Tab-separated table of C-alpha atoms in Angstrom:
chain	number	residue	atom	x	y	z
A	1	UNK	CA	98.236	43.563	72.968
A	2	UNK	CA	101.341	42.463	71.148
A	3	UNK	CA	104.901	43.505	72.198
A	4	UNK	CA	105.152	45.340	68.786
A	5	UNK	CA	101.949	47.260	69.435
A	6	UNK	CA	102.959	48.104	72.927
A	7	UNK	CA	106.272	49.460	71.705
A	8	UNK	CA	104.489	51.551	69.045
A	9	UNK	CA	102.095	52.923	71.694
A	10	UNK	CA	105.010	53.773	73.960
A	11	UNK	CA	106.676	55.385	71.055
A	12	UNK	CA	103.647	57.533	70.165
A	13	UNK	CA	103.189	58.381	73.771
A	14	UNK	CA	106.791	59.550	74.180
A	15	UNK	CA	106.641	61.527	70.863
A	16	UNK	CA	103.418	63.247	72.031
A	17	UNK	CA	104.902	64.188	75.460
A	18	UNK	CA	108.099	65.449	73.714
A	19	UNK	CA	105.990	67.525	71.361
A	20	UNK	CA	103.971	69.020	74.223
A	21	UNK	CA	107.092	69.915	76.071
A	22	UNK	CA	108.806	71.509	73.063
A	23	UNK	CA	105.748	73.719	72.633
A	24	UNK	CA	105.061	75.791	69.448
A	25	UNK	CA	107.439	77.290	67.043
A	26	UNK	CA	108.633	80.596	68.466
A	27	UNK	CA	111.341	81.513	65.965
A	28	UNK	CA	109.250	84.299	64.418
A	29	UNK	CA	109.306	86.103	67.762
A	30	UNK	CA	113.100	86.393	68.700
A	31	UNK	CA	112.398	89.187	71.318
A	32	UNK	CA	110.051	86.945	73.220
A	33	UNK	CA	110.937	84.279	75.878
A	34	UNK	CA	109.327	80.880	75.170
A	35	UNK	CA	106.379	80.074	77.537
A	36	UNK	CA	108.174	77.319	79.465
A	37	UNK	CA	111.134	79.526	80.102
A	38	UNK	CA	108.642	82.226	81.483
A	39	UNK	CA	107.360	79.663	83.851
A	40	UNK	CA	110.905	78.851	84.951
A	41	UNK	CA	111.510	82.513	85.705
A	42	UNK	CA	108.235	82.845	87.541
A	43	UNK	CA	108.354	79.740	89.898
A	44	UNK	CA	110.656	78.376	92.530
A	45	UNK	CA	112.907	75.746	90.963
A	46	UNK	CA	111.343	72.251	90.683
A	47	UNK	CA	107.867	73.447	91.914
A	48	UNK	CA	105.950	73.281	88.641
A	49	UNK	CA	103.177	70.711	88.478
A	50	UNK	CA	101.460	70.789	85.112
A	51	UNK	CA	97.899	69.777	84.118
A	52	UNK	CA	96.546	68.715	80.664
A	53	UNK	CA	99.935	68.323	79.024
A	54	UNK	CA	98.601	66.209	76.121
A	55	UNK	CA	95.613	68.339	75.359
A	56	UNK	CA	95.011	68.310	71.649
A	57	UNK	CA	97.965	66.011	71.065
A	58	UNK	CA	96.021	64.177	68.384
A	59	UNK	CA	95.597	67.434	66.595
A	60	UNK	CA	99.287	68.323	66.732
A	61	UNK	CA	98.716	71.360	68.951
A	62	UNK	CA	101.106	71.254	71.865
A	63	UNK	CA	99.140	71.557	75.088
A	64	UNK	CA	96.436	73.225	73.022
A	65	UNK	CA	98.453	76.592	73.232
A	66	UNK	CA	98.094	77.007	77.063
A	67	UNK	CA	100.021	75.747	80.045
A	68	UNK	CA	98.054	75.379	83.234
A	69	UNK	CA	99.156	74.070	86.673
A	70	UNK	CA	100.491	74.841	90.144
A	71	UNK	CA	103.887	76.045	91.336
A	72	UNK	CA	105.486	78.023	94.237
A	73	UNK	CA	106.730	81.502	94.557
A	74	UNK	CA	109.021	81.904	97.572
A	75	UNK	CA	107.360	78.909	98.823
A	76	UNK	CA	103.867	80.013	98.496
A	77	UNK	CA	101.599	77.853	96.054
A	78	UNK	CA	100.095	79.653	93.129
A	79	UNK	CA	98.022	78.609	90.099
A	80	UNK	CA	99.348	79.561	86.733
A	81	UNK	CA	97.892	80.217	83.231
A	82	UNK	CA	100.494	80.704	80.578
A	83	UNK	CA	99.692	81.009	76.813
A	84	UNK	CA	102.129	79.550	74.221
A	85	UNK	CA	102.323	82.139	71.476
A	86	UNK	CA	103.986	79.464	69.187
A	87	UNK	CA	100.725	77.415	69.018
A	88	UNK	CA	98.311	79.237	66.882
A	89	UNK	CA	99.371	82.527	68.504
A	90	UNK	CA	98.111	81.360	71.811
A	91	UNK	CA	94.461	81.489	70.562
A	92	UNK	CA	91.757	79.834	72.485
A	93	UNK	CA	89.814	76.729	71.449
A	94	UNK	CA	87.596	74.332	73.390
A	95	UNK	CA	90.430	72.604	75.164
A	96	UNK	CA	92.353	75.885	75.753
A	97	UNK	CA	89.234	77.216	77.568
A	98	UNK	CA	88.642	73.985	79.520
A	99	UNK	CA	92.112	74.019	80.811
A	100	UNK	CA	91.904	77.466	81.939
A	101	UNK	CA	88.510	76.937	83.586
A	102	UNK	CA	89.868	73.902	85.390
A	103	UNK	CA	92.657	75.711	86.941
A	104	UNK	CA	90.566	78.677	87.857
A	105	UNK	CA	88.050	76.375	89.576
A	106	UNK	CA	90.875	74.814	91.454
A	107	UNK	CA	92.109	78.242	92.462
A	108	UNK	CA	88.628	79.085	93.755
A	109	UNK	CA	88.338	75.914	95.574
A	110	UNK	CA	91.828	75.885	97.212
A	111	UNK	CA	92.194	79.718	97.438
A	112	UNK	CA	95.359	79.990	95.365
A	113	UNK	CA	96.720	83.295	93.941
A	114	UNK	CA	96.517	83.220	90.116
A	115	UNK	CA	99.418	84.376	87.937
A	116	UNK	CA	98.489	84.969	84.252
A	117	UNK	CA	101.247	84.917	81.617
A	118	UNK	CA	99.106	86.212	78.667
A	119	UNK	CA	100.089	86.024	75.087
A	120	UNK	CA	96.957	85.235	73.043
A	121	UNK	CA	95.449	86.232	69.736
A	122	UNK	CA	92.151	85.682	71.203
A	123	UNK	CA	89.468	82.973	70.203
A	124	UNK	CA	89.769	80.632	67.342
A	125	UNK	CA	87.112	81.687	64.896
A	126	UNK	CA	87.391	78.237	63.382
A	127	UNK	CA	86.196	76.866	66.837
A	128	UNK	CA	83.548	79.268	67.729
A	129	UNK	CA	81.369	76.612	69.512
A	130	UNK	CA	84.464	75.490	71.491
A	131	UNK	CA	85.513	78.967	72.861
A	132	UNK	CA	82.593	81.324	72.330
A	133	UNK	CA	79.023	80.395	73.136
A	134	UNK	CA	79.164	77.324	75.316
A	135	UNK	CA	78.885	76.944	79.063
A	136	UNK	CA	82.692	76.075	79.309
A	137	UNK	CA	83.913	78.695	76.982
A	138	UNK	CA	85.390	82.137	77.483
A	139	UNK	CA	82.440	83.351	79.371
A	140	UNK	CA	83.011	80.781	82.123
A	141	UNK	CA	86.690	81.971	82.321
A	142	UNK	CA	85.551	85.638	82.942
A	143	UNK	CA	82.837	84.381	85.498
A	144	UNK	CA	85.474	82.543	87.455
A	145	UNK	CA	87.881	85.639	87.372
A	146	UNK	CA	85.158	87.869	88.705
A	147	UNK	CA	84.333	85.058	91.247
A	148	UNK	CA	88.007	85.078	92.344
A	149	UNK	CA	88.281	88.878	92.652
A	150	UNK	CA	88.969	89.977	96.143
A	151	UNK	CA	89.271	86.362	97.239
A	152	UNK	CA	92.810	85.740	95.964
A	153	UNK	CA	95.384	88.005	94.238
A	154	UNK	CA	95.264	87.847	90.438
A	155	UNK	CA	98.282	89.157	88.763
A	156	UNK	CA	98.705	89.409	84.979
A	157	UNK	CA	101.949	89.640	82.893
A	158	UNK	CA	101.029	90.575	79.358
A	159	UNK	CA	103.856	89.412	77.151
A	160	UNK	CA	102.147	89.776	73.709
A	161	UNK	CA	98.511	90.434	72.414
A	162	UNK	CA	95.269	90.077	74.445
A	163	UNK	CA	92.779	90.415	71.677
A	164	UNK	CA	89.071	90.756	71.257
A	165	UNK	CA	87.091	89.270	74.201
A	166	UNK	CA	90.336	87.855	75.450
A	167	UNK	CA	91.280	91.503	76.399
A	168	UNK	CA	89.040	91.068	79.423
A	169	UNK	CA	91.326	88.453	80.945
A	170	UNK	CA	93.937	91.193	81.984
A	171	UNK	CA	91.106	93.544	82.919
A	172	UNK	CA	89.681	91.382	85.563
A	173	UNK	CA	93.019	90.858	87.417
A	174	UNK	CA	94.487	93.141	90.169
A	175	UNK	CA	97.590	94.253	88.334
A	176	UNK	CA	98.675	94.278	84.773
A	177	UNK	CA	102.271	94.674	83.683
A	178	UNK	CA	102.873	94.923	79.917
A	179	UNK	CA	106.062	94.425	77.865
A	180	UNK	CA	106.567	97.451	75.635
A	181	UNK	CA	106.655	96.599	71.899
A	182	UNK	CA	105.092	93.090	72.259
A	183	UNK	CA	102.153	93.460	74.490
A	184	UNK	CA	98.822	94.969	73.473
A	185	UNK	CA	95.263	94.901	74.550
A	186	UNK	CA	92.420	95.676	72.151
A	187	UNK	CA	88.757	94.546	71.488
A	188	UNK	CA	89.220	94.917	67.731
A	189	UNK	CA	92.373	95.080	65.541
A	190	UNK	CA	93.115	98.168	63.521
A	191	UNK	CA	92.010	96.278	60.515
A	192	UNK	CA	88.589	95.574	62.028
A	193	UNK	CA	88.309	99.038	63.355
A	194	UNK	CA	88.769	100.538	59.909
A	195	UNK	CA	86.275	98.189	58.407
A	196	UNK	CA	83.667	99.072	61.089
A	197	UNK	CA	84.322	102.670	61.702
A	198	UNK	CA	86.531	103.933	58.927
A	199	UNK	CA	89.225	104.874	61.340
A	200	UNK	CA	92.925	104.588	60.421
A	201	UNK	CA	95.209	103.703	63.322
A	202	UNK	CA	98.008	101.549	64.443
A	203	UNK	CA	98.141	98.786	66.971
A	204	UNK	CA	100.291	100.771	69.263
A	205	UNK	CA	97.980	103.795	69.161
A	206	UNK	CA	95.026	101.534	69.654
A	207	UNK	CA	96.189	99.127	72.312
A	208	UNK	CA	99.982	99.413	72.951
A	209	UNK	CA	101.647	99.199	76.285
A	210	UNK	CA	102.395	103.012	76.628
A	211	UNK	CA	98.895	104.032	75.620
A	212	UNK	CA	97.257	101.859	78.189
A	213	UNK	CA	99.770	102.870	80.840
A	214	UNK	CA	99.370	106.696	80.260
A	215	UNK	CA	95.848	107.076	78.692
A	216	UNK	CA	93.340	104.320	79.278
A	217	UNK	CA	94.665	103.159	82.808
A	218	UNK	CA	94.357	99.507	81.788
A	219	UNK	CA	98.057	98.822	82.339
A	220	UNK	CA	99.834	99.384	85.738
A	221	UNK	CA	103.313	99.436	84.535
A	222	UNK	CA	105.385	98.950	81.317
A	223	UNK	CA	108.579	96.947	81.036
A	224	UNK	CA	111.139	96.468	78.297
A	225	UNK	CA	111.648	92.666	78.568
A	226	UNK	CA	109.739	89.513	79.551
A	227	UNK	CA	111.896	88.782	82.478
A	228	UNK	CA	111.323	92.190	84.049
A	229	UNK	CA	107.543	91.923	84.129
A	230	UNK	CA	107.755	88.403	85.635
A	231	UNK	CA	110.237	89.806	88.333
A	232	UNK	CA	107.638	92.546	89.192
A	233	UNK	CA	104.946	89.982	89.498
A	234	UNK	CA	106.957	88.002	91.912
A	235	UNK	CA	107.663	91.091	93.884
A	236	UNK	CA	104.158	92.377	93.902
A	237	UNK	CA	102.981	88.998	95.351
A	238	UNK	CA	105.248	89.517	98.383
A	239	UNK	CA	103.086	92.471	99.383
A	240	UNK	CA	99.843	90.519	99.256
A	241	UNK	CA	98.355	87.827	101.290
A	242	UNK	CA	97.460	84.264	100.021
A	243	UNK	CA	93.701	85.022	100.190
A	244	UNK	CA	91.075	87.355	101.625
A	245	UNK	CA	91.175	85.791	105.035
A	246	UNK	CA	94.894	86.348	105.474
A	247	UNK	CA	97.122	89.336	106.090
A	248	UNK	CA	100.223	90.074	104.128
A	249	UNK	CA	103.383	88.427	105.511
A	250	UNK	CA	105.670	90.802	107.476
A	251	UNK	CA	109.137	91.354	106.296
A	252	UNK	CA	112.232	92.434	108.189
A	253	UNK	CA	112.237	96.111	109.023
A	254	UNK	CA	114.463	98.521	107.054
A	255	UNK	CA	115.158	102.156	107.741
A	256	UNK	CA	113.865	104.751	105.189
A	257	UNK	CA	115.951	105.356	102.035
A	258	UNK	CA	116.372	108.945	103.257
A	259	UNK	CA	116.192	110.051	106.820
A	260	UNK	CA	116.881	113.765	106.611
A	261	UNK	CA	113.891	116.102	106.277
A	262	UNK	CA	115.117	119.343	104.910
A	263	UNK	CA	113.184	122.421	106.120
A	264	UNK	CA	111.918	123.213	102.779
A	265	UNK	CA	111.011	119.724	101.586
A	266	UNK	CA	107.397	120.641	101.845
A	267	UNK	CA	107.335	124.310	100.973
A	268	UNK	CA	105.231	126.818	103.040
A	269	UNK	CA	103.790	128.402	99.991
A	270	UNK	CA	100.754	126.221	99.291
A	271	UNK	CA	101.063	126.876	95.551
A	272	UNK	CA	104.681	125.767	95.279
A	273	UNK	CA	105.233	122.437	93.795
A	274	UNK	CA	107.220	119.509	95.195
A	275	UNK	CA	107.441	115.742	94.688
A	276	UNK	CA	105.387	113.828	97.176
A	277	UNK	CA	107.576	110.786	96.485
A	278	UNK	CA	110.353	112.706	98.408
A	279	UNK	CA	108.068	112.426	101.391
A	280	UNK	CA	107.207	108.739	100.838
A	281	UNK	CA	110.976	107.862	100.560
A	282	UNK	CA	111.353	109.330	104.108
A	283	UNK	CA	108.456	107.399	105.496
A	284	UNK	CA	108.701	103.821	104.299
A	285	UNK	CA	111.246	101.140	104.642
A	286	UNK	CA	114.095	101.479	102.099
A	287	UNK	CA	113.321	100.209	98.649
A	288	UNK	CA	109.859	99.047	99.622
A	289	UNK	CA	107.690	101.386	97.644
A	290	UNK	CA	105.940	99.498	94.849
A	291	UNK	CA	104.108	102.184	92.827
A	292	UNK	CA	100.987	101.240	90.965
A	293	UNK	CA	99.816	102.990	87.744
A	294	UNK	CA	102.811	105.322	87.988
A	295	UNK	CA	102.308	106.891	84.580
A	296	UNK	CA	98.421	107.299	84.636
A	297	UNK	CA	96.635	110.052	86.458
A	298	UNK	CA	99.960	111.261	87.844
A	299	UNK	CA	98.267	113.963	90.089
A	300	UNK	CA	97.740	111.169	92.463
A	301	UNK	CA	100.301	108.721	93.622
A	302	UNK	CA	99.323	105.154	94.752
A	303	UNK	CA	101.427	102.182	95.758
A	304	UNK	CA	102.217	99.545	98.286
A	305	UNK	CA	105.062	99.935	100.678
A	306	UNK	CA	106.223	98.692	104.104
A	307	UNK	CA	106.473	100.460	107.476
A	308	UNK	CA	108.675	98.464	109.771
A	309	UNK	CA	107.984	95.379	107.690
A	310	UNK	CA	104.119	95.908	107.597
A	311	UNK	CA	102.478	96.236	104.182
A	312	UNK	CA	100.518	99.348	103.812
A	313	UNK	CA	98.795	101.161	100.975
A	314	UNK	CA	99.633	104.839	100.179
A	315	UNK	CA	97.372	107.275	98.451
A	316	UNK	CA	99.143	110.682	98.038
A	317	UNK	CA	98.184	113.886	96.213
A	318	UNK	CA	101.121	114.892	93.916
A	319	UNK	CA	101.597	118.699	93.975
A	320	UNK	CA	104.027	118.349	91.227
A	321	UNK	CA	101.320	117.655	88.774
A	322	UNK	CA	98.218	119.765	88.271
A	323	UNK	CA	98.788	121.001	91.835
A	324	UNK	CA	97.477	117.638	93.140
A	325	UNK	CA	93.903	118.339	92.263
A	326	UNK	CA	91.642	115.257	91.849
A	327	UNK	CA	90.567	114.612	88.227
A	328	UNK	CA	88.216	111.992	86.768
A	329	UNK	CA	91.012	109.448	86.163
A	330	UNK	CA	92.740	110.053	89.498
A	331	UNK	CA	89.309	109.380	91.308
A	332	UNK	CA	89.055	106.110	89.557
A	333	UNK	CA	92.738	105.292	90.269
A	334	UNK	CA	92.198	105.945	94.008
A	335	UNK	CA	88.865	103.981	94.046
A	336	UNK	CA	90.380	100.782	92.459
A	337	UNK	CA	93.628	100.966	94.674
A	338	UNK	CA	91.577	101.472	97.826
A	339	UNK	CA	89.241	98.648	96.843
A	340	UNK	CA	92.177	96.323	96.347
A	341	UNK	CA	93.798	97.123	99.623
A	342	UNK	CA	90.590	96.668	101.434
A	343	UNK	CA	90.028	93.273	99.907
A	344	UNK	CA	93.495	92.081	100.914
A	345	UNK	CA	93.598	93.555	104.440
A	346	UNK	CA	96.160	96.203	103.768
A	347	UNK	CA	95.942	99.389	106.047
A	348	UNK	CA	95.642	102.619	104.097
A	349	UNK	CA	97.640	105.951	104.665
A	350	UNK	CA	96.317	109.045	102.960
A	351	UNK	CA	98.824	111.822	102.357
A	352	UNK	CA	96.843	115.024	101.785
A	353	UNK	CA	98.137	118.030	99.823
A	354	UNK	CA	95.054	118.636	97.722
A	355	UNK	CA	93.363	121.783	96.553
A	356	UNK	CA	90.164	119.904	95.866
A	357	UNK	CA	88.534	118.406	93.021
A	358	UNK	CA	89.212	120.037	89.646
A	359	UNK	CA	86.438	122.408	88.599
A	360	UNK	CA	85.077	123.775	85.328
A	361	UNK	CA	82.565	123.101	82.604
A	362	UNK	CA	84.772	120.547	80.792
A	363	UNK	CA	85.448	118.408	83.854
A	364	UNK	CA	81.804	118.588	84.942
A	365	UNK	CA	80.759	117.196	81.517
A	366	UNK	CA	83.221	114.279	82.123
A	367	UNK	CA	81.387	113.412	85.337
A	368	UNK	CA	83.739	114.495	88.014
A	369	UNK	CA	80.923	114.254	90.503
A	370	UNK	CA	80.127	110.740	89.527
A	371	UNK	CA	83.759	109.587	89.451
A	372	UNK	CA	84.480	111.499	92.695
A	373	UNK	CA	81.638	109.573	94.329
A	374	UNK	CA	83.307	106.246	93.309
A	375	UNK	CA	86.393	107.352	95.207
A	376	UNK	CA	84.458	108.546	98.285
A	377	UNK	CA	82.436	105.223	98.112
A	378	UNK	CA	85.540	103.003	97.952
A	379	UNK	CA	87.108	105.061	100.701
A	380	UNK	CA	84.128	105.057	102.955
A	381	UNK	CA	83.513	101.389	102.454
A	382	UNK	CA	87.030	100.343	103.357
A	383	UNK	CA	87.108	98.669	106.650
A	384	UNK	CA	90.957	98.328	107.079
A	385	UNK	CA	92.667	100.783	109.471
A	386	UNK	CA	92.912	104.146	107.747
A	387	UNK	CA	95.164	106.981	108.656
A	388	UNK	CA	95.034	110.483	107.308
A	389	UNK	CA	98.194	112.683	107.171
A	390	UNK	CA	97.847	116.343	106.405
A	391	UNK	CA	101.059	117.352	104.894
A	392	UNK	CA	100.045	120.947	103.715
A	393	UNK	CA	96.812	121.890	102.194
A	394	UNK	CA	93.523	119.994	102.550
A	395	UNK	CA	90.749	121.990	100.876
A	396	UNK	CA	87.138	121.499	99.825
A	397	UNK	CA	85.686	118.131	98.801
A	398	UNK	CA	89.358	116.714	98.217
A	399	UNK	CA	89.771	116.709	101.963
A	400	UNK	CA	86.658	114.461	102.323
A	401	UNK	CA	87.734	112.127	99.442
A	402	UNK	CA	91.243	111.608	101.225
A	403	UNK	CA	89.490	110.374	104.264
A	404	UNK	CA	88.346	113.276	106.434
A	405	UNK	CA	87.573	112.595	110.130
A	406	UNK	CA	83.983	111.815	109.329
A	407	UNK	CA	84.989	108.812	107.280
A	408	UNK	CA	86.496	107.221	110.504
A	409	UNK	CA	90.307	107.233	109.959
A	410	UNK	CA	92.016	105.777	113.041
A	411	UNK	CA	93.816	109.136	113.330
A	412	UNK	CA	94.129	112.443	111.567
A	413	UNK	CA	97.746	113.595	111.915
A	414	UNK	CA	98.976	116.886	110.775
A	415	UNK	CA	102.386	118.341	110.096
A	416	UNK	CA	103.086	122.029	111.168
A	417	UNK	CA	102.644	123.026	107.577
A	418	UNK	CA	98.992	121.715	107.427
A	419	UNK	CA	95.935	123.771	106.639
A	420	UNK	CA	92.388	122.470	106.531
A	421	UNK	CA	89.470	124.248	105.228
A	422	UNK	CA	86.755	124.517	102.656
A	423	UNK	CA	89.118	126.622	100.439
A	424	UNK	CA	92.213	128.630	100.624
A	425	UNK	CA	92.024	131.833	102.736
A	426	UNK	CA	92.531	133.948	99.642
A	427	UNK	CA	89.746	132.288	97.650
A	428	UNK	CA	87.339	132.325	100.663
A	429	UNK	CA	87.876	136.017	101.117
A	430	UNK	CA	87.168	136.706	97.437
A	431	UNK	CA	84.073	134.461	97.668
A	432	UNK	CA	82.608	135.974	100.904
A	433	UNK	CA	83.530	139.673	100.337
A	434	UNK	CA	83.618	140.042	96.630
A	435	UNK	CA	80.994	142.885	96.667
A	436	UNK	CA	82.626	144.781	99.479
A	437	UNK	CA	86.025	144.522	97.815
A	438	UNK	CA	84.546	145.879	94.574
A	439	UNK	CA	83.137	148.926	96.503
A	440	UNK	CA	86.597	150.015	97.821
A	441	UNK	CA	87.977	152.552	95.294
A	442	UNK	CA	91.287	153.216	96.953
A	443	UNK	CA	93.829	150.556	95.968
A	444	UNK	CA	95.894	150.610	99.162
A	445	UNK	CA	92.607	150.473	101.337
A	446	UNK	CA	91.405	147.653	99.173
A	447	UNK	CA	94.580	145.712	99.690
A	448	UNK	CA	94.653	146.334	103.424
A	449	UNK	CA	91.078	145.078	103.721
A	450	UNK	CA	91.792	141.816	101.737
A	451	UNK	CA	94.987	141.136	103.897
A	452	UNK	CA	92.983	141.661	107.094
A	453	UNK	CA	90.354	139.329	105.880
A	454	UNK	CA	92.928	136.679	104.782
A	455	UNK	CA	94.475	136.770	108.200
A	456	UNK	CA	91.058	136.314	109.804
A	457	UNK	CA	90.364	133.280	107.512
A	458	UNK	CA	93.873	131.779	108.139
A	459	UNK	CA	93.423	132.112	111.869
A	460	UNK	CA	90.119	130.146	111.622
A	461	UNK	CA	91.953	127.418	109.787
A	462	UNK	CA	94.923	127.211	112.188
A	463	UNK	CA	96.158	123.896	113.605
A	464	UNK	CA	95.463	125.247	117.107
A	465	UNK	CA	91.853	125.751	116.238
A	466	UNK	CA	91.666	122.316	114.412
A	467	UNK	CA	93.185	120.583	117.384
A	468	UNK	CA	90.766	122.369	119.827
A	469	UNK	CA	87.902	121.134	117.820
A	470	UNK	CA	89.357	117.494	117.413
A	471	UNK	CA	89.642	117.786	113.719
A	472	UNK	CA	93.311	116.593	114.051
A	473	UNK	CA	94.360	114.152	116.655
A	474	UNK	CA	98.086	114.987	116.777
A	475	UNK	CA	100.604	117.442	115.196
A	476	UNK	CA	104.027	115.993	114.613
A	477	UNK	CA	107.385	117.196	113.169
A	478	UNK	CA	108.202	115.631	109.795
A	479	UNK	CA	111.006	113.532	111.188
A	480	UNK	CA	108.559	111.979	113.822
A	481	UNK	CA	105.885	111.094	111.241
A	482	UNK	CA	107.179	107.601	110.462
A	483	UNK	CA	107.411	106.776	114.297
A	484	UNK	CA	103.928	108.140	114.786
A	485	UNK	CA	102.436	106.012	112.030
A	486	UNK	CA	104.458	102.897	113.049
A	487	UNK	CA	103.122	103.077	116.657
A	488	UNK	CA	99.490	103.750	115.506
A	489	UNK	CA	99.709	100.873	112.992
A	490	UNK	CA	100.828	98.496	115.896
A	491	UNK	CA	97.928	99.603	118.061
A	492	UNK	CA	95.483	98.744	115.187
A	493	UNK	CA	96.690	95.065	114.975
A	494	UNK	CA	93.698	93.593	116.401
A	495	UNK	CA	91.147	95.200	114.032
A	496	UNK	CA	88.125	93.156	112.860
A	497	UNK	CA	85.589	93.621	110.092
A	498	UNK	CA	82.025	94.602	110.946
A	499	UNK	CA	79.258	91.989	110.564
A	500	UNK	CA	77.460	92.357	107.161
A	501	UNK	CA	74.451	94.417	107.140
A	502	UNK	CA	73.575	94.429	103.516
A	503	UNK	CA	74.574	92.785	100.149
A	504	UNK	CA	76.845	95.685	98.915
A	505	UNK	CA	76.717	99.421	98.230
A	506	UNK	CA	75.453	100.616	94.894
A	507	UNK	CA	78.446	102.057	92.917
A	508	UNK	CA	78.110	105.479	91.403
A	509	UNK	CA	79.673	103.816	88.411
């Protein structure tokens, strides 16, 4: 090769590398952070090692619209997939798919957590063979995501669209944060939907961040800016282990945000509302509660937290919303969260204040039995240490779904305000004595009869009776609950999973 040819080749190579590093033209989206700046925010300085930089360089497509590689977050190695929205709107072609497949295969081989920075218009319809139908197309990406599920954490920051079949990339991850106003998920655009169904809608109504966070449940949290969702992803990873064989790292202990338990924090009246987050703030290490799906199915609160530095998962009924009853969506919310915690060796704490599952013709038509069975199946299948805390009421099948004694919690702990039973005493009396009550003509006599029967039922549900029959293991004052849980968690440190006896349970769907 002549010197002139060598110089020309080096010049071409340098130009190609520079073009790949520059990425696509992002000037049309001033509210978005360019993809390489997103990676800089995500990873520890100097830790990014990129693969396939020159993909599609001959076609003038920098990195073919996706950056893949490995970096570190607080010293922990992670695999990264980051779409460049400036290159054909981050759409997927043959090499885009191949790069994503290769990094996911590496994550599966090396057991690396995967962080997805998604911003993609979907597959390139001009390259259908490349992304759609082949063995190394989008279907292989989804196969690998499912294969990785429960093996390593998968966290998705959704910065822009995730369209058509590509919408399943976030759906297969453990957590999805969306940037309000920019991020969207949809199987078909409003234009396609109108063509197919005649429906007139908008992108925000069909697949916007707020809709998915409050209605569909596909989004775990909404953020105003790119940097916020990335910061949340880094924080979430700190609660999770590197892989399914590990436990989450312990952090330095911190006292609760609030230490004073007001006497009326949990009202004695079982029908009076209060915010269960006020209880959580008095239990967990200060600032450690990371709520998950905070705006969806809000009658149930789920999230990760720390107790003296240990990561725990919290499932709490929320009396402030719908009396804390379990609905279709809240059953699904609980089932998914429990499954995630069990996959990553995170102990579970159930905070009961539940009147039961919602009842009525409408909720039965929605399949509350089926969805409730999913929650019970997930809870019963979880092998991590489980602890039940009865804050106030624990009635009907809601008590079961929140890990009743028959589901092998390590302990059932009650506050003095707790009541456990198939239904509230008032409802029980009405069910058992309805005919007798109807026969009593005198109002005062009827009222006296009802009050006497309610007192009998209440005595039958008393904590003394529950303790006598080993339904509860201990009764503690509210200000001692944190210490009780910390001690019991410490005693469960040596837990192990049972040997496998089947392939898997059959989900109620």
